[in-house]
Amino acid sequence: MKELTVKATIVNAINTLSLFCGRRDVEELTQNELQKRFGIRQADVMVLFGGSIICGGDELAKAMLANVAKTYLIVGGEGHTTSTLRNKIQQLLPT
């Protein structure tokens, strides 16, 4: 029974973090949304934190096309998801 309580506590902590870190401030990444929500047309910086989720790069590309930030950064190092990301990219863009 104690193991279930520990797992439930961990799940609750992960869900709390995801709600905080994954909060959506705007409905879509457009200058109109930024203007409506924050009174600005462009953010100073948009940061994509690297990982194995390819759609993050798609969202960055859409934001760049919409000119929603003055500067764009992709950050991250080689970590536990790097091999998965490389495999997905190789599948999408074989050499």
mmCIF file of C-alpha atoms in Angstrom:
data_model
loop_
_atom_site.group_PDB
_atom_site.id
_atom_site.type_symbol
_atom_site.label_atom_id
_atom_site.label_comp_id
_atom_site.label_asym_id
_atom_site.label_seq_id
_atom_site.Cartn_x
_atom_site.Cartn_y
_atom_site.Cartn_z
ATOM 1 C CA MET A 1 0.000 0.000 0.000
ATOM 2 C CA LYS A 2 2.857 2.378 0.784
ATOM 3 C CA GLU A 3 4.268 1.859 -2.753
ATOM 4 C CA LEU A 4 0.961 3.041 -4.257
ATOM 5 C CA THR A 5 1.056 6.174 -2.084
ATOM 6 C CA VAL A 6 4.608 6.964 -3.223
ATOM 7 C CA LYS A 7 3.652 6.455 -6.885
ATOM 8 C CA ALA A 8 0.558 8.644 -6.464
ATOM 9 C CA THR A 9 2.703 11.363 -4.882
ATOM 10 C CA ILE A 10 5.177 11.212 -7.771
ATOM 11 C CA VAL A 11 2.388 11.322 -10.354
ATOM 12 C CA ASN A 12 0.832 14.307 -8.561
ATOM 13 C CA ALA A 13 4.188 16.129 -8.498
ATOM 14 C CA ILE A 14 4.755 15.492 -12.227
ATOM 15 C CA ASN A 15 1.250 16.726 -13.047
ATOM 16 C CA THR A 16 1.801 19.871 -10.971
ATOM 17 C CA LEU A 17 5.081 20.590 -12.768
ATOM 18 C CA SER A 18 3.548 20.015 -16.183
ATOM 19 C CA LEU A 19 0.680 22.394 -15.423
ATOM 20 C CA PHE A 20 3.152 25.077 -14.348
ATOM 21 C CA CYS A 21 5.772 24.581 -17.077
ATOM 22 C CA GLY A 22 3.344 23.756 -19.861
ATOM 23 C CA ARG A 23 0.912 26.600 -19.235
ATOM 24 C CA ARG A 24 -0.317 28.154 -22.464
ATOM 25 C CA ASP A 25 -0.193 31.949 -22.260
ATOM 26 C CA VAL A 26 -1.667 32.547 -25.722
ATOM 27 C CA GLU A 27 -4.063 30.567 -27.892
ATOM 28 C CA GLU A 28 -1.689 30.668 -30.874
ATOM 29 C CA LEU A 29 1.764 32.068 -31.623
ATOM 30 C CA THR A 30 0.821 35.134 -33.660
ATOM 31 C CA GLN A 31 1.475 38.837 -33.388
ATOM 32 C CA ASN A 32 -2.271 39.453 -33.009
ATOM 33 C CA GLU A 33 -2.438 37.102 -30.005
ATOM 34 C CA LEU A 34 0.575 38.757 -28.392
ATOM 35 C CA GLN A 35 -0.996 42.172 -28.936
ATOM 36 C CA LYS A 36 -4.322 41.060 -27.486
ATOM 37 C CA ARG A 37 -2.850 39.325 -24.440
ATOM 38 C CA PHE A 38 0.227 41.396 -23.572
ATOM 39 C CA GLY A 39 0.024 44.609 -25.615
ATOM 40 C CA ILE A 40 3.115 43.759 -27.686
ATOM 41 C CA ARG A 41 3.567 42.587 -31.276
ATOM 42 C CA GLN A 42 6.825 40.663 -30.669
ATOM 43 C CA ALA A 43 8.467 38.895 -27.776
ATOM 44 C CA ASP A 44 12.129 39.636 -27.197
ATOM 45 C CA VAL A 45 13.106 35.957 -27.299
ATOM 46 C CA MET A 46 11.452 32.632 -28.045
ATOM 47 C CA VAL A 47 13.259 29.602 -26.639
ATOM 48 C CA LEU A 48 12.715 26.030 -27.776
ATOM 49 C CA PHE A 49 14.033 23.635 -25.188
ATOM 50 C CA GLY A 50 15.404 20.673 -27.132
ATOM 51 C CA GLY A 51 14.072 17.188 -26.804
ATOM 52 C CA SER A 52 12.730 14.266 -28.737
ATOM 53 C CA ILE A 53 9.398 15.831 -29.664
ATOM 54 C CA ILE A 54 9.653 16.834 -33.334
ATOM 55 C CA CYS A 55 6.497 18.975 -33.237
ATOM 56 C CA GLY A 56 8.341 21.473 -31.015
ATOM 57 C CA GLY A 57 10.487 22.360 -34.017
ATOM 58 C CA ASP A 58 7.351 22.694 -36.140
ATOM 59 C CA GLU A 59 5.916 25.183 -33.643
ATOM 60 C CA LEU A 60 9.171 27.140 -33.630
ATOM 61 C CA ALA A 61 9.096 27.306 -37.434
ATOM 62 C CA LYS A 62 5.489 28.577 -37.406
ATOM 63 C CA ALA A 63 6.402 31.210 -34.834
ATOM 64 C CA MET A 64 9.388 32.310 -36.923
ATOM 65 C CA LEU A 65 7.195 32.622 -40.022
ATOM 66 C CA ALA A 66 4.725 34.687 -37.979
ATOM 67 C CA ASN A 67 7.623 36.887 -36.754
ATOM 68 C CA VAL A 68 6.519 36.630 -33.125
ATOM 69 C CA ALA A 69 9.961 37.199 -31.600
ATOM 70 C CA LYS A 70 13.040 39.280 -32.269
ATOM 71 C CA THR A 71 15.400 36.393 -31.444
ATOM 72 C CA TYR A 72 14.982 32.614 -31.503
ATOM 73 C CA LEU A 73 17.035 30.089 -29.525
ATOM 74 C CA ILE A 74 17.180 26.332 -29.456
ATOM 75 C CA VAL A 75 18.832 25.087 -26.292
ATOM 76 C CA GLY A 76 19.794 21.708 -24.966
ATOM 77 C CA GLY A 77 22.617 19.287 -24.873
ATOM 78 C CA GLU A 78 23.147 15.668 -25.613
ATOM 79 C CA GLY A 79 21.054 13.720 -23.163
ATOM 80 C CA HIS A 80 18.701 10.828 -22.663
ATOM 81 C CA THR A 81 16.406 11.802 -25.578
ATOM 82 C CA THR A 82 19.135 12.607 -28.112
ATOM 83 C CA SER A 83 19.264 9.176 -29.741
ATOM 84 C CA THR A 84 15.460 9.146 -30.131
ATOM 85 C CA LEU A 85 15.566 12.592 -31.752
ATOM 86 C CA ARG A 86 18.334 11.536 -34.126
ATOM 87 C CA ASN A 87 16.397 8.404 -35.112
ATOM 88 C CA LYS A 88 13.229 10.402 -35.794
ATOM 89 C CA ILE A 89 15.117 12.951 -37.877
ATOM 90 C CA GLN A 90 16.822 10.154 -39.828
ATOM 91 C CA GLN A 91 13.402 8.635 -40.565
ATOM 92 C CA LEU A 92 12.018 11.985 -41.725
ATOM 93 C CA LEU A 93 15.124 13.105 -43.630
ATOM 94 C CA PRO A 94 17.150 10.065 -44.676
ATOM 95 C CA THR A 95 20.579 10.791 -46.148
#
